[in-house]
Amino acid sequence: MQFAGSHILSVSQFERPDVQRIFAVADRMQPYAHRQRVTKVLDGAILGSMFFEPSTRTRVSFGSAFNLLGGEVRETTGIENSAIAKGESLYDTARVLSGYSDVIAMRHPAAGSVAEFAAASRVPVINGGDGANEHPSQALLDLYTIKSELAGRGRGIDRLRIAMVGDLRHGRTVHSLCKLMCLFDDIQVVLVSPQELRMPGEIVEQLRQSGHKVLESDVLEASIAHVDIVYSTRIQEERFSSQQEADLYRGRFRLNQSIYTEHCEPNTVIMHPLPRDSRDTARELDDDLNDNPNLAIFRQTDNGVLVRMALFALVLDVVDLVDSCARDVNWYTAGRF
Ligand code: NCD
């Protein structure tokens, strides 16, 4: 695809070489994200960051990524703080705000809303999550993490074995990740969820049509026995009609160190898009996994900055200028990455 000037709304936009291009650019962002070099390539550019649903890492990492490229960030958070609460349409909001920014990152609770906004925007829009539909930048950072975690083991994305666990019906991260995996070969996917929260049928079908082997299960232990990656997810309580309904499923699948030791292969990588629900009623990934070197959840969040920097550099067409607008950092930076 041509990245310059494009919206990033769904992983369905990508072909395999596009994903490889994003990953190659993300690799080149490491000295900047790791605070060895500073670049001013986006000096003067403005990111409109519009998050109409709760967000910590997606919102802040989009902002950090833009800052690390030398640009500035203008934030709108919460529908209640914007004129949408006064009845303004997405069309009008997009027409207005795209006059104030060079690129927009947006999250909204309704599926399809970010695409509707993008259609009226005068600048590229990146989908930071639209309801239960898609979360393309998360899927890219997840796949980038999978590639990096498995690289030292002579395994890759082709022939990957992955278990996805939790609320597969409402989880936009797993929807986007499954669709993205369709660009690769011979993947074995075990989908572990309560019956009521299964992966949407059309996504399962898409995986099968891509030649992947898909198993569905509602038992955790047997499902995580022969995989490279366990990708755990939170029950998406905000998508249920009541908390009581969400309570039926919370805490159903809990991975902790003893279950990991008993059932997983020794080096199985543990992932989660975060936030993990650490309340006693949930704990889908127990805190006792924190010292497990195969817990990759904070490497995922670090990789999110690289991938989002890559998306900005591609969409704003500055990839080849990043290094020529750079210098070493002035301050002490050892030991963080
Ligand atoms: C996810 C999301 O918002 O879809 N979080 C994230 O962006 N990393 C997952 C979740 O909220 O459970």
Short mmCIF file of C-alpha atoms and ligand atoms in Angstrom, two decimals:
data_model
loop_
_atom_site.label_atom_id
_atom_site.label_comp_id
_atom_site.label_asym_id
_atom_site.label_seq_id
_atom_site.Cartn_x
_atom_site.Cartn_y
_atom_site.Cartn_z
CA MET A 1 0.00 0.00 0.00
CA GLN A 2 1.00 3.62 -0.21
CA PHE A 3 1.42 4.82 3.35
CA ALA A 4 1.94 8.55 2.75
CA GLY A 5 -1.28 10.37 3.57
CA SER A 6 -3.26 7.16 4.26
CA HIS A 7 -5.62 6.48 7.15
CA ILE A 8 -4.79 3.38 9.21
CA LEU A 9 -8.21 1.99 10.11
CA SER A 10 -8.05 -1.79 9.81
CA VAL A 11 -5.38 -4.46 9.45
CA SER A 12 -7.28 -5.58 6.34
CA GLN A 13 -5.55 -2.72 4.53
CA PHE A 14 -2.21 -4.48 4.75
CA GLU A 15 -0.48 -7.02 2.56
CA ARG A 16 2.42 -8.99 3.98
CA PRO A 17 5.12 -6.65 2.52
CA ASP A 18 3.37 -3.70 4.20
CA VAL A 19 3.69 -5.39 7.59
CA GLN A 20 7.33 -6.17 6.87
CA ARG A 21 7.91 -2.53 5.91
CA ILE A 22 6.33 -1.30 9.18
CA PHE A 23 8.51 -3.71 11.17
CA ALA A 24 11.67 -2.64 9.34
CA VAL A 25 10.91 1.03 10.06
CA ALA A 26 10.08 0.16 13.70
CA ASP A 27 13.54 -1.45 14.03
CA ARG A 28 15.11 1.79 12.82
CA MET A 29 13.29 3.73 15.56
CA GLN A 30 15.10 1.91 18.37
CA PRO A 31 17.89 4.48 19.02
CA TYR A 32 15.22 7.16 19.41
CA ALA A 33 12.79 5.18 21.53
CA HIS A 34 15.71 3.94 23.63
CA ARG A 35 16.88 7.51 24.27
CA GLN A 36 20.26 7.24 22.58
CA ARG A 37 19.45 9.71 19.80
CA VAL A 38 16.98 12.57 19.45
CA THR A 39 15.34 13.43 16.14
CA LYS A 40 13.42 16.58 15.25
CA VAL A 41 12.02 15.25 11.98
CA LEU A 42 8.44 16.18 12.94
CA ASP A 43 9.39 19.55 14.44
CA GLY A 44 6.30 21.77 14.11
CA ALA A 45 3.89 18.90 13.40
CA ILE A 46 0.82 18.38 15.61
CA LEU A 47 -0.84 15.10 16.58
CA GLY A 48 -4.51 15.39 17.50
CA SER A 49 -4.98 12.68 20.11
CA MET A 50 -8.68 12.01 20.60
CA PHE A 51 -9.57 9.28 23.05
CA PHE A 52 -13.27 8.93 23.75
CA GLU A 53 -12.82 5.75 25.80
CA PRO A 54 -10.48 4.95 28.71
CA SER A 55 -6.88 4.46 27.63
CA THR A 56 -3.47 4.60 29.26
CA ARG A 57 -0.85 2.96 27.06
CA THR A 58 -2.38 3.44 23.63
CA ARG A 59 -3.02 7.15 24.22
CA VAL A 60 0.30 7.83 25.94
CA SER A 61 2.39 5.73 23.58
CA PHE A 62 0.89 7.40 20.49
CA GLY A 63 1.76 10.72 22.15
CA SER A 64 5.25 9.60 23.18
CA ALA A 65 5.92 8.22 19.71
CA PHE A 66 5.00 11.56 18.18
CA ASN A 67 7.09 13.48 20.73
CA LEU A 68 10.06 11.19 20.06
CA LEU A 69 9.88 12.21 16.40
CA GLY A 70 9.96 15.87 17.46
CA GLY A 71 6.23 16.65 17.11
CA GLU A 72 3.70 18.08 19.56
CA VAL A 73 0.54 16.48 20.89
CA ARG A 74 -2.87 18.06 21.50
CA GLU A 75 -5.23 15.88 23.51
CA THR A 76 -9.00 15.56 23.76
CA THR A 77 -10.12 12.92 26.22
CA GLY A 78 -13.62 11.81 27.16
CA ILE A 79 -16.79 12.39 25.18
CA GLU A 80 -18.08 14.47 28.11
CA ASN A 81 -15.29 17.03 27.51
CA SER A 82 -15.95 17.44 23.79
CA ALA A 83 -18.75 19.01 21.77
CA ILE A 84 -19.89 15.48 20.85
CA ALA A 85 -21.65 15.67 24.24
CA LYS A 86 -23.64 18.64 22.83
CA GLY A 87 -24.82 16.56 19.89
CA GLU A 88 -22.10 17.42 17.39
CA SER A 89 -21.66 14.78 14.67
CA LEU A 90 -18.45 12.90 13.99
CA TYR A 91 -18.46 14.56 10.56
CA ASP A 92 -18.41 18.09 12.00
CA THR A 93 -15.89 17.19 14.69
CA ALA A 94 -13.61 15.69 12.04
CA ARG A 95 -13.89 18.70 9.73
CA VAL A 96 -12.98 21.02 12.60
CA LEU A 97 -10.23 19.07 14.32
CA SER A 98 -8.45 18.02 11.15
CA GLY A 99 -7.86 21.73 10.59
CA TYR A 100 -5.87 21.84 13.83
CA SER A 101 -3.62 18.78 13.38
CA ASP A 102 -1.35 17.06 10.87
CA VAL A 103 -2.45 13.56 11.87
CA ILE A 104 -5.06 12.23 14.32
CA ALA A 105 -5.06 9.16 16.58
CA MET A 106 -8.56 8.31 17.72
CA ARG A 107 -10.40 5.85 19.96
CA HIS A 108 -14.19 5.67 20.21
CA PRO A 109 -16.65 3.15 21.74
CA ALA A 110 -18.66 2.56 18.53
CA ALA A 111 -17.51 0.06 15.89
CA GLY A 112 -16.98 1.89 12.58
CA SER A 113 -16.83 5.34 14.20
CA VAL A 114 -13.17 5.97 13.46
CA ALA A 115 -13.72 5.14 9.77
CA GLU A 116 -16.70 7.51 9.71
CA PHE A 117 -14.56 10.23 11.29
CA ALA A 118 -11.70 9.54 8.87
CA ALA A 119 -13.99 9.92 5.86
CA ALA A 120 -14.56 13.55 6.88
CA SER A 121 -11.00 14.27 8.06
CA ARG A 122 -8.59 16.40 6.08
CA VAL A 123 -5.57 14.60 7.60
CA PRO A 124 -4.64 10.92 8.13
CA VAL A 125 -6.46 9.19 10.99
CA ILE A 126 -5.07 6.21 12.90
CA ASN A 127 -7.57 3.93 14.63
CA GLY A 128 -6.70 3.54 18.32
CA GLY A 129 -9.63 1.15 18.83
CA ASP A 130 -13.25 1.40 17.63
CA GLY A 131 -15.56 -0.50 19.94
CA ALA A 132 -15.22 -4.26 19.64
CA ASN A 133 -14.16 -3.96 16.02
CA GLU A 134 -10.43 -3.33 15.49
CA HIS A 135 -7.21 -2.10 17.07
CA PRO A 136 -4.70 -2.21 14.23
CA SER A 137 -1.69 -0.61 15.93
CA GLN A 138 -2.04 -3.08 18.82
CA ALA A 139 -2.10 -6.04 16.41
CA LEU A 140 1.04 -4.70 14.73
CA LEU A 141 2.87 -4.28 18.03
CA ASP A 142 1.72 -7.72 19.13
CA LEU A 143 2.98 -9.35 15.96
CA TYR A 144 6.22 -7.36 16.15
CA THR A 145 6.63 -8.65 19.71
CA ILE A 146 5.90 -12.24 18.66
CA LYS A 147 8.54 -11.94 15.93
CA SER A 148 11.13 -10.48 18.34
CA GLU A 149 10.42 -12.97 21.13
CA LEU A 150 10.71 -15.97 18.84
CA ALA A 151 13.64 -14.72 16.75
CA GLY A 152 16.31 -16.19 19.03
CA ARG A 153 14.65 -19.61 18.96
CA GLY A 154 14.71 -20.16 15.23
CA ARG A 155 10.92 -19.80 15.12
CA GLY A 156 8.93 -17.10 13.38
CA ILE A 157 5.43 -15.93 12.53
CA ASP A 158 5.03 -18.58 9.85
CA ARG A 159 4.25 -21.90 11.60
CA LEU A 160 3.46 -20.03 14.85
CA ARG A 161 1.48 -21.88 17.53
CA ILE A 162 -0.63 -19.50 19.59
CA ALA A 163 -3.41 -19.78 22.19
CA MET A 164 -5.71 -16.77 22.60
CA VAL A 165 -7.57 -16.77 25.88
CA GLY A 166 -10.48 -14.83 27.35
CA ASP A 167 -13.14 -12.57 25.87
CA LEU A 168 -12.62 -13.33 22.20
CA ARG A 169 -16.06 -12.07 21.26
CA HIS A 170 -15.54 -8.45 22.30
CA GLY A 171 -11.74 -8.18 22.27
CA ARG A 172 -10.73 -5.92 19.39
CA THR A 173 -7.04 -6.74 19.90
CA VAL A 174 -7.58 -10.43 19.15
CA HIS A 175 -9.88 -9.61 16.23
CA SER A 176 -7.17 -7.50 14.60
CA LEU A 177 -4.39 -9.93 15.48
CA CYS A 178 -6.25 -12.88 13.92
CA LYS A 179 -6.89 -10.93 10.72
CA LEU A 180 -3.24 -9.88 10.56
CA MET A 181 -2.08 -13.48 11.05
CA CYS A 182 -4.01 -14.37 7.89
CA LEU A 183 -1.13 -12.81 5.93
CA PHE A 184 1.25 -15.53 7.20
CA ASP A 185 1.52 -19.29 6.70
CA ASP A 186 0.63 -22.48 8.61
CA ILE A 187 -0.38 -20.99 11.95
CA GLN A 188 -2.03 -23.11 14.65
CA VAL A 189 -4.50 -21.10 16.70
CA VAL A 190 -6.23 -22.36 19.84
CA LEU A 191 -9.14 -20.10 20.79
CA VAL A 192 -9.95 -20.48 24.48
CA SER A 193 -13.08 -18.75 25.73
CA PRO A 194 -16.40 -19.35 27.46
CA GLN A 195 -18.97 -20.60 24.88
CA GLU A 196 -20.78 -17.25 24.99
CA LEU A 197 -17.59 -15.26 24.30
CA ARG A 198 -16.24 -17.15 21.30
CA MET A 199 -14.35 -15.51 18.47
CA PRO A 200 -16.80 -14.20 15.80
CA GLY A 201 -17.46 -16.89 13.20
CA GLU A 202 -16.33 -14.78 10.23
CA ILE A 203 -12.88 -14.32 11.78
CA VAL A 204 -12.53 -18.06 12.48
CA GLU A 205 -13.56 -18.66 8.88
CA GLN A 206 -10.98 -16.16 7.62
CA LEU A 207 -8.25 -17.95 9.60
CA ARG A 208 -9.27 -21.33 8.13
CA GLN A 209 -9.47 -19.95 4.60
CA SER A 210 -5.90 -18.71 5.02
CA GLY A 211 -4.84 -22.31 5.63
CA HIS A 212 -4.46 -21.99 9.40
CA LYS A 213 -5.50 -24.72 11.82
CA VAL A 214 -8.05 -23.46 14.35
CA LEU A 215 -9.23 -25.23 17.49
CA GLU A 216 -11.85 -23.82 19.86
CA SER A 217 -11.94 -24.82 23.51
CA ASP A 218 -13.22 -23.76 26.90
CA VAL A 219 -10.45 -25.48 28.87
CA LEU A 220 -7.29 -23.52 29.59
CA GLU A 221 -4.79 -26.14 30.74
CA ALA A 222 -4.88 -28.49 27.74
CA SER A 223 -4.98 -25.55 25.32
CA ILE A 224 -1.73 -23.96 26.45
CA ALA A 225 0.34 -27.14 26.44
CA HIS A 226 1.87 -27.00 22.96
CA VAL A 227 2.06 -23.35 21.95
CA ASP A 228 4.78 -20.74 21.48
CA ILE A 229 2.57 -17.90 22.72
CA VAL A 230 -0.22 -17.63 25.26
CA TYR A 231 -2.10 -14.39 24.54
CA SER A 232 -4.39 -13.64 27.46
CA THR A 233 -7.13 -11.00 27.42
CA ARG A 234 -9.38 -9.18 29.88
CA ILE A 235 -13.14 -9.69 30.03
CA GLN A 236 -14.28 -6.53 28.22
CA GLU A 237 -16.76 -5.53 30.92
CA GLU A 238 -17.61 -2.23 29.20
CA ARG A 239 -19.16 -4.18 26.28
CA PHE A 240 -21.64 -6.09 28.49
CA SER A 241 -25.13 -4.86 29.29
CA SER A 242 -24.45 -5.19 33.03
CA GLN A 243 -21.58 -5.77 35.43
CA GLN A 244 -23.40 -8.88 36.69
CA GLU A 245 -23.20 -10.37 33.23
CA ALA A 246 -19.47 -9.64 33.02
CA ASP A 247 -19.05 -11.17 36.51
CA LEU A 248 -20.19 -14.52 35.09
CA TYR A 249 -16.99 -14.74 33.05
CA ARG A 250 -14.40 -12.81 35.04
CA GLY A 251 -11.81 -15.08 36.62
CA ARG A 252 -12.78 -18.07 34.42
CA PHE A 253 -9.30 -18.48 32.95
CA ARG A 254 -6.43 -17.65 35.26
CA LEU A 255 -2.81 -18.20 34.37
CA ASN A 256 -0.36 -18.25 37.25
CA GLN A 257 3.15 -19.59 37.72
CA SER A 258 2.15 -23.04 38.93
CA ILE A 259 -0.27 -23.61 36.03
CA TYR A 260 2.41 -22.32 33.67
CA THR A 261 5.06 -24.66 35.12
CA GLU A 262 2.75 -27.65 35.03
CA HIS A 263 1.21 -27.19 31.59
CA CYS A 264 3.30 -24.95 29.32
CA GLU A 265 6.45 -25.76 27.41
CA PRO A 266 9.44 -24.26 29.26
CA ASN A 267 9.82 -21.14 27.11
CA THR A 268 6.22 -20.33 26.22
CA VAL A 269 5.89 -16.57 25.86
CA ILE A 270 3.07 -14.91 27.83
CA MET A 271 1.41 -11.88 26.26
CA HIS A 272 -1.55 -9.62 27.05
CA PRO A 273 -2.56 -6.33 25.43
CA LEU A 274 -3.04 -4.88 28.93
CA PRO A 275 -4.60 -3.67 31.12
CA ARG A 276 -4.67 -7.02 32.91
CA ASP A 277 -7.45 -7.09 35.47
CA SER A 278 -5.58 -7.54 38.75
CA ARG A 279 -8.64 -7.55 40.99
CA ASP A 280 -9.07 -10.76 43.01
CA THR A 281 -12.20 -11.63 41.03
CA ALA A 282 -10.28 -11.67 37.74
CA ARG A 283 -6.47 -12.10 37.72
CA GLU A 284 -6.27 -13.54 34.21
CA LEU A 285 -2.47 -13.15 34.53
CA ASP A 286 -1.38 -13.48 38.12
CA ASP A 287 1.24 -11.16 39.64
CA ASP A 288 3.31 -14.22 40.53
CA LEU A 289 4.28 -14.36 36.83
CA ASN A 290 6.06 -11.00 37.13
CA ASP A 291 9.50 -12.57 37.54
CA ASN A 292 8.96 -15.09 34.76
CA PRO A 293 11.40 -14.05 32.00
CA ASN A 294 8.90 -15.21 29.38
CA LEU A 295 6.31 -12.67 30.51
CA ALA A 296 6.51 -10.28 27.55
CA ILE A 297 3.76 -7.84 28.51
CA PHE A 298 6.08 -4.91 29.22
CA ARG A 299 8.17 -5.63 26.15
CA GLN A 300 4.88 -5.35 24.24
CA THR A 301 4.26 -1.88 25.71
CA ASP A 302 7.80 -0.77 24.86
CA ASN A 303 7.41 -2.12 21.33
CA GLY A 304 4.19 -0.13 20.99
CA VAL A 305 6.24 3.06 20.86
CA LEU A 306 8.46 1.69 18.05
CA VAL A 307 5.51 0.56 15.96
CA ARG A 308 3.58 3.80 16.46
CA MET A 309 6.67 5.84 15.56
CA ALA A 310 6.92 3.74 12.40
CA LEU A 311 3.27 4.41 11.51
CA PHE A 312 3.71 8.17 11.94
CA ALA A 313 6.96 8.20 9.96
CA LEU A 314 5.31 6.26 7.12
CA VAL A 315 2.01 8.12 7.03
CA LEU A 316 3.77 11.51 7.17
CA ASP A 317 6.42 10.27 4.73
CA VAL A 318 9.55 11.16 6.70
CA VAL A 319 11.18 7.74 7.08
CA ASP A 320 14.29 8.71 5.13
CA LEU A 321 14.66 12.03 6.95
CA VAL A 322 14.58 10.73 10.52
CA ASP A 323 18.33 10.13 10.84
CA SER A 324 19.39 13.34 9.11
CA CYS A 325 17.44 15.42 11.67
CA ALA A 326 19.08 13.66 14.64
CA ARG A 327 21.76 14.06 17.29
CA ASP A 328 22.90 12.14 20.40
CA VAL A 329 21.01 12.78 23.64
CA ASN A 330 22.61 15.06 26.25
CA TRP A 331 21.39 13.30 29.37
CA TYR A 332 22.15 10.07 31.25
CA THR A 333 20.04 7.23 29.84
CA ALA A 334 21.64 3.91 30.77
CA GLY A 335 19.73 0.84 31.88
CA ARG A 336 16.13 1.51 30.90
CA PHE A 337 15.84 -0.69 27.84
C1 NCD B 1 -6.95 -3.06 24.83
C2 NCD B 1 -8.08 -2.27 24.21
O1 NCD B 1 -8.31 -1.11 24.58
O2 NCD B 1 -8.69 -2.84 23.32
N1 NCD B 1 -6.05 -2.24 25.52
C3 NCD B 1 -5.04 -1.64 24.80
O3 NCD B 1 -5.27 -0.82 23.96
N2 NCD B 1 -3.79 -2.06 25.05
C4 NCD B 1 -7.40 -4.23 25.59
C5 NCD B 1 -8.33 -4.05 26.76
O4 NCD B 1 -8.75 -2.94 27.08
O5 NCD B 1 -8.63 -5.07 27.39
#
